[in-house]
PDB file of C-alpha atoms in Angstrom:
ATOM      1  CA  MET T  35      71.621  89.099 136.625  1.00 47.00           C
ATOM      2  CA  ASN T  36      74.489  86.633 136.611  1.00 46.00           C
ATOM      3  CA  THR T  37      78.025  87.949 136.648  1.00 45.00           C
ATOM      4  CA  ILE T  38      80.666  85.965 134.801  1.00 41.00           C
ATOM      5  CA  ARG T  39      84.132  86.215 136.241  1.00 43.00           C
ATOM      6  CA  HIS T  40      87.243  85.473 134.263  1.00 43.00           C
ATOM      7  CA  SER T  41      90.354  84.632 136.149  1.00 45.00           C
ATOM      8  CA  ILE T  42      93.898  84.270 134.955  1.00 44.00           C
ATOM      9  CA  ALA T  43      96.062  81.683 136.631  1.00 47.00           C
ATOM     10  CA  PRO T  44      98.876  83.354 138.593  1.00 48.00           C
ATOM     11  CA  GLY T  45     101.536  81.483 136.561  1.00 49.00           C
ATOM     12  CA  VAL T  46     100.057  82.684 133.263  1.00 40.00           C
ATOM     13  CA  LEU T  47      99.823  86.247 134.561  1.00 39.00           C
ATOM     14  CA  ALA T  48     103.455  86.141 135.716  1.00 45.00           C
ATOM     15  CA  ALA T  49     104.561  84.831 132.297  1.00 43.00           C
ATOM     16  CA  LEU T  50     102.631  87.586 130.500  1.00 40.00           C
ATOM     17  CA  LEU T  51     104.175  90.245 132.731  1.00 44.00           C
ATOM     18  CA  ALA T  52     107.657  88.815 132.182  1.00 46.00           C
ATOM     19  CA  CYS T  53     107.160  88.966 128.390  1.00 44.00           C
ATOM     20  CA  PHE T  54     105.915  92.552 128.645  1.00 44.00           C
ATOM     21  CA  VAL T  55     108.889  93.609 130.795  1.00 41.00           C
ATOM     22  CA  ALA T  56     111.336  91.862 128.418  1.00 45.00           C
ATOM     23  CA  ALA T  57     109.785  93.602 125.406  1.00 45.00           C
ATOM     24  CA  GLN T  58     109.929  96.967 127.173  1.00 44.00           C
ATOM     25  CA  SER T  59     113.561  96.518 128.205  1.00 44.00           C
ATOM     26  CA  GLN T  60     114.551  95.517 124.658  1.00 51.00           C
ATOM     27  CA  ALA T  61     112.764  98.551 123.257  1.00 53.00           C
ATOM     28  CA  ALA T  62     114.468 100.761 125.830  1.00 62.00           C
ATOM     29  CA  ALA T  63     117.933  99.215 125.354  1.00 86.00           C
ATOM     30  CA  PRO T  64     120.201 101.491 123.337  1.00 91.00           C
ATOM     31  CA  LEU T  65     121.185 100.409 119.855  1.00 92.00           C
ATOM     32  CA  PRO T  66     124.744  99.152 119.410  1.00 94.00           C
ATOM     33  CA  GLY T  67     127.024 101.659 117.700  1.00 92.00           C
ATOM     34  CA  ASP T  68     127.391  99.477 114.602  1.00 94.00           C
ATOM     35  CA  SER T  69     123.641  99.006 114.077  1.00 97.00           C
ATOM     36  CA  VAL T  70     122.177 100.058 110.729  1.00 97.00           C
ATOM     37  CA  TYR T  71     119.017 101.006 112.618  1.00 97.00           C
ATOM     38  CA  TRP T  72     120.553 104.345 113.582  1.00 96.00           C
ATOM     39  CA  VAL T  73     119.445 105.445 110.102  1.00 96.00           C
ATOM     40  CA  ASP T  74     116.263 107.475 110.217  1.00 95.00           C
ATOM     41  CA  ALA T  75     114.289 106.244 107.196  1.00 97.00           C
ATOM     42  CA  GLY T  76     110.627 105.569 106.564  1.00 97.00           C
ATOM     43  CA  LEU T  77     109.215 102.653 104.580  1.00 98.00           C
ATOM     44  CA  THR T  78     105.821 101.770 103.155  1.00 97.00           C
ATOM     45  CA  GLY T  79     105.277  98.082 102.536  1.00 96.00           C
ATOM     46  CA  GLN T  80     103.311  96.430  99.755  1.00 96.00           C
ATOM     47  CA  ASP T  81     100.371  96.309 102.167  1.00 95.00           C
ATOM     48  CA  GLY T  82     100.387 100.124 102.494  1.00 95.00           C
ATOM     49  CA  ARG T  83     101.594  99.946 106.086  1.00 95.00           C
ATOM     50  CA  THR T  84     104.095 102.662 107.012  1.00 96.00           C
ATOM     51  CA  THR T  85     106.972 101.817 109.338  1.00 96.00           C
ATOM     52  CA  ALA T  86     110.450 103.022 110.168  1.00 97.00           C
ATOM     53  CA  PHE T  87     113.479 101.101 108.890  1.00 97.00           C
ATOM     54  CA  ALA T  88     114.424 100.575 112.548  1.00 96.00           C
ATOM     55  CA  ASP T  89     111.090  98.861 113.253  1.00 96.00           C
ATOM     56  CA  GLY T  90     112.776  95.687 112.037  1.00 94.00           C
ATOM     57  CA  ARG T  91     114.638  95.582 115.333  1.00 96.00           C
ATOM     58  CA  GLY T  92     113.969  92.481 117.378  1.00 95.00           C
ATOM     59  CA  GLU T  93     114.169  89.874 114.616  1.00 95.00           C
ATOM     60  CA  PRO T  94     116.936  88.759 112.267  1.00 97.00           C
ATOM     61  CA  ARG T  95     116.290  89.522 108.610  1.00 97.00           C
ATOM     62  CA  VAL T  96     117.830  89.580 105.162  1.00 98.00           C
ATOM     63  CA  VAL T  97     117.792  92.987 103.514  1.00 98.00           C
ATOM     64  CA  SER T  98     118.474  93.826  99.897  1.00 98.00           C
ATOM     65  CA  MET T  99     117.582  96.527  97.378  1.00 98.00           C
ATOM     66  CA  PHE T 100     115.947  96.188  93.963  1.00 97.00           C
ATOM     67  CA  TYR T 101     113.383  97.780  91.667  1.00 97.00           C
ATOM     68  CA  ALA T 102     110.277  96.149  90.268  1.00 95.00           C
ATOM     69  CA  SER T 103     110.802  96.932  86.565  1.00 94.00           C
ATOM     70  CA  CYS T 104     114.343  95.516  86.560  1.00 94.00           C
ATOM     71  CA  PRO T 105     114.486  92.896  83.786  1.00 90.00           C
ATOM     72  CA  PHE T 106     117.322  90.663  84.981  1.00 91.00           C
ATOM     73  CA  MET T 107     119.317  91.266  88.164  1.00 95.00           C
ATOM     74  CA  CYS T 108     116.446  92.018  90.529  1.00 96.00           C
ATOM     75  CA  PRO T 109     114.497  88.847  89.681  1.00 96.00           C
ATOM     76  CA  LEU T 110     117.805  87.042  90.229  1.00 97.00           C
ATOM     77  CA  ILE T 111     118.137  88.684  93.679  1.00 97.00           C
ATOM     78  CA  ILE T 112     114.688  87.355  94.602  1.00 97.00           C
ATOM     79  CA  ASP T 113     115.512  83.897  93.257  1.00 97.00           C
ATOM     80  CA  THR T 114     118.798  83.864  95.202  1.00 98.00           C
ATOM     81  CA  ILE T 115     117.012  84.795  98.435  1.00 98.00           C
ATOM     82  CA  ARG T 116     114.513  81.984  97.809  1.00 97.00           C
ATOM     83  CA  GLN T 117     117.351  79.516  97.219  1.00 97.00           C
ATOM     84  CA  THR T 118     118.975  80.716 100.441  1.00 97.00           C
ATOM     85  CA  GLU T 119     115.693  80.220 102.272  1.00 96.00           C
ATOM     86  CA  HIS T 120     115.259  76.685 100.899  1.00 96.00           C
ATOM     87  CA  ALA T 121     118.823  75.774 101.923  1.00 97.00           C
ATOM     88  CA  LEU T 122     118.012  76.488 105.584  1.00 96.00           C
ATOM     89  CA  PRO T 123     116.754  73.925 108.105  1.00 94.00           C
ATOM     90  CA  GLU T 124     112.960  73.964 108.398  1.00 93.00           C
ATOM     91  CA  ALA T 125     112.906  75.637 111.838  1.00 92.00           C
ATOM     92  CA  ALA T 126     115.164  78.437 110.569  1.00 94.00           C
ATOM     93  CA  ARG T 127     112.994  78.854 107.460  1.00 92.00           C
ATOM     94  CA  ARG T 128     109.966  79.666 109.612  1.00 91.00           C
ATOM     95  CA  ARG T 129     111.891  82.580 111.189  1.00 94.00           C
ATOM     96  CA  PHE T 130     113.375  83.802 107.887  1.00 96.00           C
ATOM     97  CA  LYS T 131     112.305  87.412 107.205  1.00 97.00           C
ATOM     98  CA  VAL T 132     113.130  89.434 104.096  1.00 98.00           C
ATOM     99  CA  LEU T 133     113.043  93.176 103.427  1.00 98.00           C
ATOM    100  CA  LEU T 134     113.506  94.375  99.842  1.00 98.00           C
ATOM    101  CA  VAL T 135     113.726  98.165  99.539  1.00 98.00           C
ATOM    102  CA  SER T 136     113.089  99.645  96.101  1.00 97.00           C
ATOM    103  CA  PHE T 137     115.520 102.076  94.485  1.00 97.00           C
ATOM    104  CA  ASP T 138     112.619 103.428  92.414  1.00 97.00           C
ATOM    105  CA  ALA T 139     110.913 105.943  94.704  1.00 95.00           C
ATOM    106  CA  GLU T 140     108.797 107.266  91.840  1.00 94.00           C
ATOM    107  CA  ARG T 141     107.299 104.157  90.237  1.00 96.00           C
ATOM    108  CA  ASP T 142     107.457 101.443  92.883  1.00 97.00           C
ATOM    109  CA  THR T 143     104.374 102.454  94.806  1.00 96.00           C
ATOM    110  CA  PRO T 144     102.928 100.082  97.408  1.00 96.00           C
ATOM    111  CA  ALA T 145     100.334  98.976  94.804  1.00 96.00           C
ATOM    112  CA  ALA T 146     103.066  98.187  92.257  1.00 96.00           C
ATOM    113  CA  LEU T 147     105.035  96.264  94.889  1.00 97.00           C
ATOM    114  CA  LYS T 148     101.932  94.337  95.947  1.00 96.00           C
ATOM    115  CA  ALA T 149     101.331  93.342  92.320  1.00 96.00           C
ATOM    116  CA  MET T 150     104.934  92.155  92.055  1.00 95.00           C
ATOM    117  CA  ALA T 151     104.711  90.170  95.320  1.00 96.00           C
ATOM    118  CA  GLU T 152     101.575  88.451  94.019  1.00 96.00           C
ATOM    119  CA  LYS T 153     103.136  87.764  90.612  1.00 94.00           C
ATOM    120  CA  ARG T 154     106.233  86.227  92.217  1.00 94.00           C
ATOM    121  CA  HIS T 155     104.134  84.332  94.832  1.00 95.00           C
ATOM    122  CA  LEU T 156     106.124  85.794  97.729  1.00 95.00           C
ATOM    123  CA  ASP T 157     105.173  84.796 101.268  1.00 92.00           C
ATOM    124  CA  THR T 158     104.199  88.336 102.276  1.00 90.00           C
ATOM    125  CA  PRO T 159     103.862  87.672 105.994  1.00 90.00           C
ATOM    126  CA  ARG T 160     107.632  87.045 105.904  1.00 95.00           C
ATOM    127  CA  TRP T 161     108.644  89.068 102.813  1.00 97.00           C
ATOM    128  CA  THR T 162     108.228  92.840 102.726  1.00 97.00           C
ATOM    129  CA  LEU T 163     108.707  94.831  99.538  1.00 98.00           C
ATOM    130  CA  ALA T 164     109.063  98.456 100.523  1.00 97.00           C
ATOM    131  CA  HIS T 165     108.743 101.882  98.955  1.00 96.00           C
ATOM    132  CA  ALA T 166     110.754 104.769 100.409  1.00 97.00           C
ATOM    133  CA  ARG T 167     111.246 108.429  99.567  1.00 97.00           C
ATOM    134  CA  ALA T 168     114.395 109.101  97.506  1.00 96.00           C
ATOM    135  CA  PRO T 169     116.388 110.565 100.465  1.00 97.00           C
ATOM    136  CA  ASP T 170     115.535 107.500 102.563  1.00 97.00           C
ATOM    137  CA  VAL T 171     116.548 105.171  99.716  1.00 97.00           C
ATOM    138  CA  ARG T 172     119.948 106.920  99.677  1.00 97.00           C
ATOM    139  CA  ARG T 173     120.325 106.582 103.471  1.00 97.00           C
ATOM    140  CA  ILE T 174     119.460 102.884 103.490  1.00 97.00           C
ATOM    141  CA  ALA T 175     121.720 102.130 100.510  1.00 97.00           C
ATOM    142  CA  ALA T 176     124.603 103.988 102.183  1.00 96.00           C
ATOM    143  CA  VAL T 177     124.304 102.175 105.508  1.00 96.00           C
ATOM    144  CA  LEU T 178     124.036  98.784 103.772  1.00 97.00           C
ATOM    145  CA  GLY T 179     126.946  99.562 101.440  1.00 96.00           C
ATOM    146  CA  ILE T 180     124.862  99.080  98.277  1.00 97.00           C
ATOM    147  CA  ARG T 181     125.965 101.313  95.403  1.00 96.00           C
ATOM    148  CA  TYR T 182     123.448 102.463  92.806  1.00 96.00           C
ATOM    149  CA  ARG T 183     122.755 105.246  90.329  1.00 95.00           C
ATOM    150  CA  ALA T 184     119.728 106.250  88.286  1.00 94.00           C
ATOM    151  CA  LEU T 185     119.929 105.782  84.519  1.00 95.00           C
ATOM    152  CA  GLN T 186     118.383 108.009  81.852  1.00 93.00           C
ATOM    153  CA  ASP T 187     115.984 105.251  80.767  1.00 92.00           C
ATOM    154  CA  GLY T 188     114.411 105.164  84.241  1.00 91.00           C
ATOM    155  CA  GLY T 189     116.289 102.073  85.357  1.00 93.00           C
ATOM    156  CA  PHE T 190     119.075 101.769  87.906  1.00 95.00           C
ATOM    157  CA  SER T 191     122.620 100.495  87.785  1.00 95.00           C
ATOM    158  CA  HIS T 192     123.209  98.846  91.156  1.00 96.00           C
ATOM    159  CA  ALA T 193     125.187  96.331  93.138  1.00 96.00           C
ATOM    160  CA  SER T 194     123.395  93.078  93.935  1.00 97.00           C
ATOM    161  CA  VAL T 195     123.952  92.371  97.618  1.00 97.00           C
ATOM    162  CA  LEU T 196     122.226  90.352 100.331  1.00 98.00           C
ATOM    163  CA  VAL T 197     122.775  91.658 103.858  1.00 98.00           C
ATOM    164  CA  LEU T 198     122.006  89.550 106.937  1.00 98.00           C
ATOM    165  CA  LEU T 199     121.087  91.613 110.008  1.00 98.00           C
ATOM    166  CA  ASP T 200     120.917  90.403 113.596  1.00 97.00           C
ATOM    167  CA  PRO T 201     117.998  91.506 115.812  1.00 97.00           C
ATOM    168  CA  ASP T 202     119.841  94.737 116.733  1.00 97.00           C
ATOM    169  CA  GLY T 203     120.579  95.628 113.119  1.00 97.00           C
ATOM    170  CA  ARG T 204     124.236  94.627 113.070  1.00 98.00           C
ATOM    171  CA  ILE T 205     125.531  93.232 109.788  1.00 98.00           C
ATOM    172  CA  VAL T 206     126.337  89.553 110.353  1.00 97.00           C
ATOM    173  CA  ALA T 207     127.029  88.553 106.735  1.00 98.00           C
ATOM    174  CA  ARG T 208     127.005  89.937 103.194  1.00 98.00           C
ATOM    175  CA  SER T 209     126.888  88.117  99.897  1.00 98.00           C
ATOM    176  CA  GLU T 210     127.235  89.260  96.300  1.00 97.00           C
ATOM    177  CA  THR T 211     126.787  85.698  95.012  1.00 97.00           C
ATOM    178  CA  MET T 212     123.746  85.612  92.746  1.00 97.00           C
ATOM    179  CA  GLY T 213     122.037  82.727  90.990  1.00 95.00           C
ATOM    180  CA  HIS T 214     122.551  80.205  93.770  1.00 96.00           C
ATOM    181  CA  ALA T 215     122.705  80.172  97.560  1.00 97.00           C
ATOM    182  CA  ASP T 216     126.053  81.256  98.996  1.00 98.00           C
ATOM    183  CA  PRO T 217     127.038  78.451 101.463  1.00 97.00           C
ATOM    184  CA  GLN T 218     128.750  80.868 103.870  1.00 98.00           C
ATOM    185  CA  PHE T 219     125.730  83.183 103.890  1.00 98.00           C
ATOM    186  CA  VAL T 220     123.386  80.219 104.438  1.00 97.00           C
ATOM    187  CA  ALA T 221     125.554  79.005 107.339  1.00 97.00           C
ATOM    188  CA  ALA T 222     125.519  82.466 108.943  1.00 97.00           C
ATOM    189  CA  ALA T 223     121.738  82.699 108.544  1.00 97.00           C
ATOM    190  CA  ALA T 224     121.207  79.205 109.972  1.00 96.00           C
ATOM    191  CA  THR T 225     123.339  80.029 113.025  1.00 96.00           C
ATOM    192  CA  LEU T 226     121.602  83.376 113.576  1.00 96.00           C
ATOM    193  CA  LEU T 227     118.108  81.938 113.138  1.00 95.00           C
ATOM    194  CA  ALA T 228     118.857  79.024 115.468  1.00 92.00           C
ATOM    195  CA  SER T 229     119.611  81.347 118.400  1.00 78.00           C
ATOM    196  CA  PRO T 230     116.662  82.278 120.633  1.00 70.00           C
TER     197      PRO T 230
END
């Protein structure tokens, strides 16, 4: 019987170990005091995958809140994020991640969010539409400074805000400009996404 041996070049092994150690040290590093990731909140994405809000740590991302049955402002939020994305340099666009958390804990199930992502042709590897329990929605809205209230017709009155987070969950920029990309927000995102 022949035995096949696989060997890893010492340089490749050293690089893999260095990456592992770096990832472990980042995971073990304490969060900064002004990080939004101190909030304990669970999310379920349109793919049915359950994560913690803080699992976004490690990568910059744009976070906003919406609800799928919203007739006007929430589609405008999505369009504004897309315009922001298209205003970025190509290299920054590839790193551009989006998290949209629904206000509607009752109706915006993962299946409903998946249907919306497909309808709007969202790049779901980079865009996450998330369902959360009502207490977690309140926690996330509070830490992001997004005001909202439920209406009797099942809709929500809410502020329309884009929040840019650095890899540690610190707020780098906010924008309430809707309908077109906010140049200051785009500049902040481009700078953040250009850093290693």
